[in-house]
């Protein structure tokens, strides 16, 4: 098998971001192995529907789906040995900030143990580049805006955030010890068609169209850097195409958290346009043609008041900066939501 024939392994292939990344790779004519355990954190029917889109794609013959748990060490070792992926785009994880307060064990198993198995597979099977999902949640208690990769991220406020920071440290260690090129991507509040039903856009759309109240935390005064799915995918693909390299200017006496003396990089992928939650709701109301019934509530444990991405490093590295306005992205989401649910 030549290098070009070796597939890209995409974990979380039935997830929101993972399915869209697989579609882009198939459209480029690349062989893809998709991994997902199709767990019940949210309705598996949506995951199955995403998979059906992939399996009915014109290039579906080059797509191979594997149902597997990341934390199954023997199964993961067998997968890497059999498929010998050229690149890995690791998007599978136990997601959700609030759920991490209820079920911490799920995060430890998937996000820490599972990620360790990904790193071991990459190490032993000559993977050219590992791209993995981190999160804007790693900035935690930081208040300096916009969030920059050069800021320290030492104060996570949820276990989910702590596991994502741990992933960055683990990947850096494998880059240091074994020369594995690895790139961590800190996603900022991803939304769009085929999105996760536990996220605000889906929760709000369902309730608004049903005439039910929506829970609006921090009385709607939170700000989020809502980032449209197509922009996220573009950033993932471009970073995947450019393996991380060591920073030749890295100074261990004045270390830059964004780079390293080894082939490990970290980038924000966000829209750089933080939007107040009340404004996002207003745009969604307009797109759906209905007014929301708002149940204003206080800030929830594990949440942060605002997020905003500095994406200068991403633009310098791959020549791309997310820029889809929420008015455009929310309209596309609302149209998909009505079509998907037959409304």
CSV table of C-alpha atoms in Angstrom, one decimal:
chain,number,residue,atom,x,y,z
A,1,UNK,CA,0.0,0.0,0.0
A,2,UNK,CA,1.5,3.3,-1.1
A,3,UNK,CA,1.3,6.4,1.1
A,4,UNK,CA,-1.4,7.9,-1.1
A,5,UNK,CA,-3.5,4.7,-0.8
A,6,UNK,CA,-3.4,4.8,3.0
A,7,UNK,CA,-6.7,6.2,4.4
A,8,UNK,CA,-7.3,9.1,6.7
A,9,UNK,CA,-8.8,7.9,10.0
A,10,UNK,CA,-11.6,10.2,11.2
A,11,UNK,CA,-12.9,9.4,14.7
A,12,UNK,CA,-16.3,10.7,15.6
A,13,UNK,CA,-17.3,10.1,12.0
A,14,UNK,CA,-21.1,10.1,12.9
A,15,UNK,CA,-20.7,13.3,14.9
A,16,UNK,CA,-21.5,16.8,13.9
A,17,UNK,CA,-18.0,17.9,12.8
A,18,UNK,CA,-16.7,14.4,12.0
A,19,UNK,CA,-19.4,13.6,9.4
A,20,UNK,CA,-18.7,17.0,7.6
A,21,UNK,CA,-15.0,16.4,7.6
A,22,UNK,CA,-15.5,12.9,6.1
A,23,UNK,CA,-17.7,14.4,3.4
A,24,UNK,CA,-15.0,16.9,2.5
A,25,UNK,CA,-12.3,14.2,2.3
A,26,UNK,CA,-14.5,12.0,0.1
A,27,UNK,CA,-15.2,14.9,-2.2
A,28,UNK,CA,-11.4,15.3,-2.6
A,29,UNK,CA,-11.2,11.6,-3.6
A,30,UNK,CA,-9.4,10.4,-0.5
A,31,UNK,CA,-10.0,7.0,1.2
A,32,UNK,CA,-11.5,7.4,4.7
A,33,UNK,CA,-12.0,5.1,7.6
A,34,UNK,CA,-14.6,6.5,10.0
A,35,UNK,CA,-14.8,5.4,13.6
A,36,UNK,CA,-17.7,6.0,16.0
A,37,UNK,CA,-19.3,4.1,18.9
A,38,UNK,CA,-22.8,5.6,18.2
A,39,UNK,CA,-23.4,6.2,21.9
A,40,UNK,CA,-26.6,7.5,23.3
A,41,UNK,CA,-25.4,10.8,24.7
A,42,UNK,CA,-27.9,12.2,22.3
A,43,UNK,CA,-30.4,10.6,19.9
A,44,UNK,CA,-28.5,8.0,17.8
A,45,UNK,CA,-31.0,8.5,15.0
A,46,UNK,CA,-29.3,11.7,14.1
A,47,UNK,CA,-26.0,10.0,14.0
A,48,UNK,CA,-27.4,7.2,11.8
A,49,UNK,CA,-28.8,9.9,9.5
A,50,UNK,CA,-25.4,11.5,9.2
A,51,UNK,CA,-23.9,8.1,8.4
A,52,UNK,CA,-26.5,7.5,5.7
A,53,UNK,CA,-25.4,10.7,4.0
A,54,UNK,CA,-21.8,9.4,3.9
A,55,UNK,CA,-22.8,6.0,2.8
A,56,UNK,CA,-24.9,7.4,-0.1
A,57,UNK,CA,-22.1,9.8,-1.3
A,58,UNK,CA,-20.9,9.2,-4.9
A,59,UNK,CA,-17.5,8.3,-3.4
A,60,UNK,CA,-18.9,6.0,-0.7
A,61,UNK,CA,-16.9,3.1,-2.1
A,62,UNK,CA,-13.8,4.7,-0.5
A,63,UNK,CA,-15.4,5.1,2.9
A,64,UNK,CA,-15.2,2.3,5.5
A,65,UNK,CA,-17.1,2.7,8.7
A,66,UNK,CA,-16.1,1.0,11.9
A,67,UNK,CA,-18.2,0.9,15.1
A,68,UNK,CA,-15.8,0.9,18.0
A,69,UNK,CA,-15.1,2.4,21.4
A,70,UNK,CA,-11.9,4.4,21.8
A,71,UNK,CA,-11.3,3.0,25.2
A,72,UNK,CA,-11.2,-0.6,23.8
A,73,UNK,CA,-7.4,-0.9,23.7
A,74,UNK,CA,-7.2,-4.2,21.8
A,75,UNK,CA,-9.7,-3.2,19.2
A,76,UNK,CA,-7.9,0.1,18.6
A,77,UNK,CA,-4.6,-1.6,18.3
A,78,UNK,CA,-6.2,-4.0,15.7
A,79,UNK,CA,-7.8,-1.1,13.8
A,80,UNK,CA,-4.5,0.8,13.4
A,81,UNK,CA,-2.6,-2.4,12.4
A,82,UNK,CA,-5.2,-3.3,9.8
A,83,UNK,CA,-5.9,0.1,8.3
A,84,UNK,CA,-2.5,1.8,8.7
A,85,UNK,CA,-3.9,5.3,8.4
A,86,UNK,CA,-1.7,8.0,6.8
A,87,UNK,CA,-3.3,10.8,8.8
A,88,UNK,CA,-5.7,10.8,11.8
A,89,UNK,CA,-8.3,13.5,12.4
A,90,UNK,CA,-9.4,12.8,16.0
A,91,UNK,CA,-12.8,14.4,16.7
A,92,UNK,CA,-14.4,11.7,18.9
A,93,UNK,CA,-14.9,12.7,22.5
A,94,UNK,CA,-17.4,12.8,25.3
A,95,UNK,CA,-18.7,16.3,24.7
A,96,UNK,CA,-20.7,18.7,26.8
A,97,UNK,CA,-19.6,21.0,29.7
A,98,UNK,CA,-22.7,20.5,31.9
A,99,UNK,CA,-22.8,16.7,31.4
A,100,UNK,CA,-19.3,16.5,32.8
A,101,UNK,CA,-20.6,17.6,36.1
A,102,UNK,CA,-23.0,14.6,36.1
A,103,UNK,CA,-20.9,11.8,34.6
A,104,UNK,CA,-17.2,12.5,35.0
A,105,UNK,CA,-16.2,8.9,34.4
A,106,UNK,CA,-17.4,9.1,30.8
A,107,UNK,CA,-15.0,11.9,30.2
A,108,UNK,CA,-12.1,10.2,31.8
A,109,UNK,CA,-12.6,7.0,29.8
A,110,UNK,CA,-13.3,8.6,26.4
A,111,UNK,CA,-11.2,11.8,26.5
A,112,UNK,CA,-8.2,10.5,28.4
A,113,UNK,CA,-8.0,6.8,28.0
A,114,UNK,CA,-9.4,6.9,24.5
A,115,UNK,CA,-7.0,9.6,23.4
A,116,UNK,CA,-4.1,7.6,24.8
A,117,UNK,CA,-5.0,4.8,22.5
A,118,UNK,CA,-5.1,7.2,19.6
A,119,UNK,CA,-1.6,8.5,20.4
A,120,UNK,CA,-0.3,4.9,20.7
A,121,UNK,CA,-1.8,4.0,17.4
A,122,UNK,CA,-0.2,7.0,15.7
A,123,UNK,CA,3.2,6.3,17.4
A,124,UNK,CA,3.4,2.6,16.3
A,125,UNK,CA,2.0,2.9,12.8
A,126,UNK,CA,3.8,5.7,11.2
A,127,UNK,CA,1.0,8.3,11.1
A,128,UNK,CA,2.2,11.4,9.3
A,129,UNK,CA,0.0,13.9,11.1
A,130,UNK,CA,-2.5,13.8,14.0
A,131,UNK,CA,-5.1,16.6,14.1
A,132,UNK,CA,-7.2,16.5,17.2
A,133,UNK,CA,-10.1,18.5,18.6
A,134,UNK,CA,-9.4,20.7,21.6
A,135,UNK,CA,-11.9,23.4,22.7
A,136,UNK,CA,-12.2,27.0,23.6
A,137,UNK,CA,-13.2,25.7,27.1
A,138,UNK,CA,-9.5,25.3,27.9
A,139,UNK,CA,-9.3,29.1,28.5
A,140,UNK,CA,-11.5,28.5,31.5
A,141,UNK,CA,-11.2,31.3,34.0
A,142,UNK,CA,-9.2,33.6,31.6
A,143,UNK,CA,-10.8,37.0,31.2
A,144,UNK,CA,-8.3,38.6,28.7
A,145,UNK,CA,-10.1,38.9,25.3
A,146,UNK,CA,-9.8,37.8,22.7
A,147,UNK,CA,-8.5,34.4,23.7
A,148,UNK,CA,-5.0,33.8,22.2
A,149,UNK,CA,-3.0,30.6,21.9
A,150,UNK,CA,-0.2,32.5,23.7
A,151,UNK,CA,-2.3,32.8,26.8
A,152,UNK,CA,-1.8,30.3,29.6
A,153,UNK,CA,-4.7,27.9,30.1
A,154,UNK,CA,-4.1,26.8,33.7
A,155,UNK,CA,-7.6,27.4,35.2
A,156,UNK,CA,-10.2,25.1,33.6
A,157,UNK,CA,-13.7,25.4,35.2
A,158,UNK,CA,-15.1,22.0,34.1
A,159,UNK,CA,-13.8,18.5,33.8
A,160,UNK,CA,-14.5,18.6,30.1
A,161,UNK,CA,-12.2,21.6,29.7
A,162,UNK,CA,-9.6,19.8,31.9
A,163,UNK,CA,-9.6,16.7,29.6
A,164,UNK,CA,-9.1,18.9,26.6
A,165,UNK,CA,-6.1,20.6,28.1
A,166,UNK,CA,-4.8,17.2,29.1
A,167,UNK,CA,-5.1,16.1,25.4
A,168,UNK,CA,-2.9,19.0,24.4
A,169,UNK,CA,-0.3,18.0,27.0
A,170,UNK,CA,-0.4,14.4,26.0
A,171,UNK,CA,0.0,15.2,22.3
A,172,UNK,CA,2.9,17.5,23.1
A,173,UNK,CA,4.6,14.7,25.0
A,174,UNK,CA,4.2,12.3,22.1
A,175,UNK,CA,5.6,14.9,19.7
A,176,UNK,CA,8.6,15.4,22.1
A,177,UNK,CA,9.3,11.7,22.7
A,178,UNK,CA,8.4,10.1,19.3
A,179,UNK,CA,8.5,13.0,16.8
A,180,UNK,CA,4.8,12.7,16.1
A,181,UNK,CA,3.5,15.8,14.2
A,182,UNK,CA,0.3,16.8,16.1
A,183,UNK,CA,-2.0,19.8,15.8
A,184,UNK,CA,-4.6,20.7,18.4
A,185,UNK,CA,-7.6,22.8,17.3
A,186,UNK,CA,-9.6,24.8,19.8
A,187,UNK,CA,-13.1,25.0,18.4
A,188,UNK,CA,-15.4,27.9,19.4
A,189,UNK,CA,-19.1,27.2,19.7
A,190,UNK,CA,-19.8,25.3,16.5
A,191,UNK,CA,-23.3,25.5,14.9
A,192,UNK,CA,-25.0,24.8,11.7
A,193,UNK,CA,-27.0,22.1,9.8
A,194,UNK,CA,-26.7,18.6,11.3
A,195,UNK,CA,-25.7,20.0,14.6
A,196,UNK,CA,-25.8,18.5,18.1
A,197,UNK,CA,-29.2,18.4,19.7
A,198,UNK,CA,-27.7,19.2,23.1
A,199,UNK,CA,-26.4,22.6,21.9
A,200,UNK,CA,-28.3,25.9,22.1
A,201,UNK,CA,-29.3,26.3,18.4
A,202,UNK,CA,-31.0,22.9,18.3
A,203,UNK,CA,-32.6,23.2,21.8
A,204,UNK,CA,-33.8,26.7,21.0
A,205,UNK,CA,-35.2,25.8,17.5
A,206,UNK,CA,-37.1,22.9,18.8
A,207,UNK,CA,-38.7,24.8,21.7
A,208,UNK,CA,-39.5,27.9,19.6
A,209,UNK,CA,-41.3,25.9,16.9
A,210,UNK,CA,-43.2,24.0,19.6
A,211,UNK,CA,-44.2,27.1,21.5
A,212,UNK,CA,-42.3,26.1,24.6
A,213,UNK,CA,-40.0,28.3,26.7
A,214,UNK,CA,-36.2,28.3,26.1
A,215,UNK,CA,-33.8,28.4,29.1
A,216,UNK,CA,-31.6,31.4,28.7
A,217,UNK,CA,-28.6,31.2,31.1
A,218,UNK,CA,-26.9,34.3,32.6
A,219,UNK,CA,-30.1,36.1,31.6
A,220,UNK,CA,-28.9,36.1,28.0
A,221,UNK,CA,-25.9,38.2,28.7
A,222,UNK,CA,-23.3,35.5,27.8
A,223,UNK,CA,-21.2,36.1,24.7
A,224,UNK,CA,-20.2,33.2,22.5
A,225,UNK,CA,-18.0,33.2,19.4
A,226,UNK,CA,-20.5,31.2,17.3
A,227,UNK,CA,-18.6,29.5,14.4
A,228,UNK,CA,-20.3,28.1,11.4
A,229,UNK,CA,-19.6,24.4,10.6
A,230,UNK,CA,-18.2,25.0,7.1
A,231,UNK,CA,-15.6,27.3,8.6
A,232,UNK,CA,-14.6,24.7,11.2
A,233,UNK,CA,-14.3,22.0,8.5
A,234,UNK,CA,-12.2,24.3,6.3
A,235,UNK,CA,-9.8,24.9,9.1
A,236,UNK,CA,-9.6,21.2,10.0
A,237,UNK,CA,-8.8,20.2,6.4
A,238,UNK,CA,-6.2,22.9,5.9
A,239,UNK,CA,-4.5,22.1,9.1
A,240,UNK,CA,-4.5,18.4,8.3
A,241,UNK,CA,-2.8,19.1,5.0
A,242,UNK,CA,0.0,21.0,6.8
A,243,UNK,CA,1.7,18.8,9.4
A,244,UNK,CA,2.9,20.5,12.5
A,245,UNK,CA,6.6,21.5,12.7
A,246,UNK,CA,8.8,22.6,15.5
A,247,UNK,CA,9.0,26.4,16.0
A,248,UNK,CA,12.6,27.3,15.2
A,249,UNK,CA,12.3,30.4,17.3
A,250,UNK,CA,11.0,28.7,20.4
A,251,UNK,CA,12.8,30.0,23.5
A,252,UNK,CA,12.7,27.6,26.5
A,253,UNK,CA,13.5,30.6,28.8
A,254,UNK,CA,10.4,32.4,27.6
A,255,UNK,CA,8.2,29.6,26.3
A,256,UNK,CA,5.3,30.5,24.0
A,257,UNK,CA,2.3,28.2,24.8
A,258,UNK,CA,1.1,28.3,21.2
A,259,UNK,CA,4.2,26.6,19.8
A,260,UNK,CA,6.9,24.2,20.8
A,261,UNK,CA,10.5,23.0,20.2
A,262,UNK,CA,8.8,19.8,18.9
A,263,UNK,CA,6.3,19.3,16.0
A,264,UNK,CA,3.2,20.3,18.0
A,265,UNK,CA,1.0,23.3,17.4
A,266,UNK,CA,-2.3,24.6,18.8
A,267,UNK,CA,-4.7,26.9,16.9
A,268,UNK,CA,-8.0,28.6,17.7
A,269,UNK,CA,-10.8,28.1,15.1
A,270,UNK,CA,-13.4,30.7,15.8
A,271,UNK,CA,-15.4,33.4,14.0
A,272,UNK,CA,-13.7,36.3,16.0
A,273,UNK,CA,-17.1,37.9,16.3
A,274,UNK,CA,-18.5,37.2,19.8
A,275,UNK,CA,-22.3,37.5,19.9
A,276,UNK,CA,-24.5,38.0,22.9
A,277,UNK,CA,-26.9,35.2,23.4
A,278,UNK,CA,-29.9,37.5,23.2
A,279,UNK,CA,-28.7,38.6,19.8
A,280,UNK,CA,-28.3,35.1,18.6
A,281,UNK,CA,-31.8,34.3,19.8
A,282,UNK,CA,-33.2,37.3,17.9
A,283,UNK,CA,-31.5,36.2,14.6
A,284,UNK,CA,-32.9,32.6,15.1
A,285,UNK,CA,-36.4,34.0,15.8
A,286,UNK,CA,-36.2,35.9,12.5
A,287,UNK,CA,-35.0,32.9,10.6
A,288,UNK,CA,-37.8,30.7,12.0
A,289,UNK,CA,-40.5,33.3,11.8
A,290,UNK,CA,-41.5,32.7,15.5
A,291,UNK,CA,-40.8,34.5,18.7
A,292,UNK,CA,-39.2,32.7,21.6
A,293,UNK,CA,-40.6,32.4,25.1
A,294,UNK,CA,-37.6,33.2,27.3
A,295,UNK,CA,-37.0,31.6,30.7
A,296,UNK,CA,-34.2,33.8,32.0
A,297,UNK,CA,-31.9,31.9,34.4
A,298,UNK,CA,-28.6,32.5,36.2
A,299,UNK,CA,-25.2,31.3,35.1
A,300,UNK,CA,-24.7,27.6,35.3
A,301,UNK,CA,-21.7,25.8,37.0
A,302,UNK,CA,-18.9,25.2,34.5
A,303,UNK,CA,-20.0,27.9,32.1
A,304,UNK,CA,-17.9,31.0,31.3
A,305,UNK,CA,-19.4,34.5,30.6
A,306,UNK,CA,-17.7,35.0,27.2
A,307,UNK,CA,-15.6,33.5,24.5
A,308,UNK,CA,-13.8,35.2,21.6
A,309,UNK,CA,-11.1,33.8,19.3
A,310,UNK,CA,-7.9,35.4,18.2
A,311,UNK,CA,-7.3,33.5,14.9
A,312,UNK,CA,-4.2,35.4,13.7
A,313,UNK,CA,-2.0,32.3,14.2
A,314,UNK,CA,-4.4,30.1,12.1
A,315,UNK,CA,-4.5,32.6,9.3
A,316,UNK,CA,-0.7,32.9,9.3
A,317,UNK,CA,-0.3,29.1,9.3
A,318,UNK,CA,-2.9,28.0,6.6
A,319,UNK,CA,-4.2,31.3,5.1
A,320,UNK,CA,-7.7,30.9,6.4
A,321,UNK,CA,-9.9,32.8,8.9
A,322,UNK,CA,-13.5,31.9,9.6
A,323,UNK,CA,-15.9,34.7,8.6
A,324,UNK,CA,-19.5,33.4,8.1
A,325,UNK,CA,-21.8,35.9,9.7
A,326,UNK,CA,-24.4,34.5,12.1
A,327,UNK,CA,-27.2,35.9,10.0
A,328,UNK,CA,-26.1,33.6,7.1
A,329,UNK,CA,-25.2,30.6,9.2
A,330,UNK,CA,-28.4,30.7,11.3
A,331,UNK,CA,-30.6,31.0,8.2
A,332,UNK,CA,-28.9,27.9,6.7
A,333,UNK,CA,-29.4,26.1,10.0
A,334,UNK,CA,-33.1,27.1,10.3
A,335,UNK,CA,-33.7,25.9,6.7
A,336,UNK,CA,-32.1,22.6,7.4
A,337,UNK,CA,-33.9,22.2,10.7
A,338,UNK,CA,-37.3,22.6,9.0
A,339,UNK,CA,-36.4,20.2,6.2
A,340,UNK,CA,-35.0,17.5,8.5
A,341,UNK,CA,-38.0,17.5,10.8
A,342,UNK,CA,-40.5,18.0,8.0
A,343,UNK,CA,-41.8,21.3,9.4
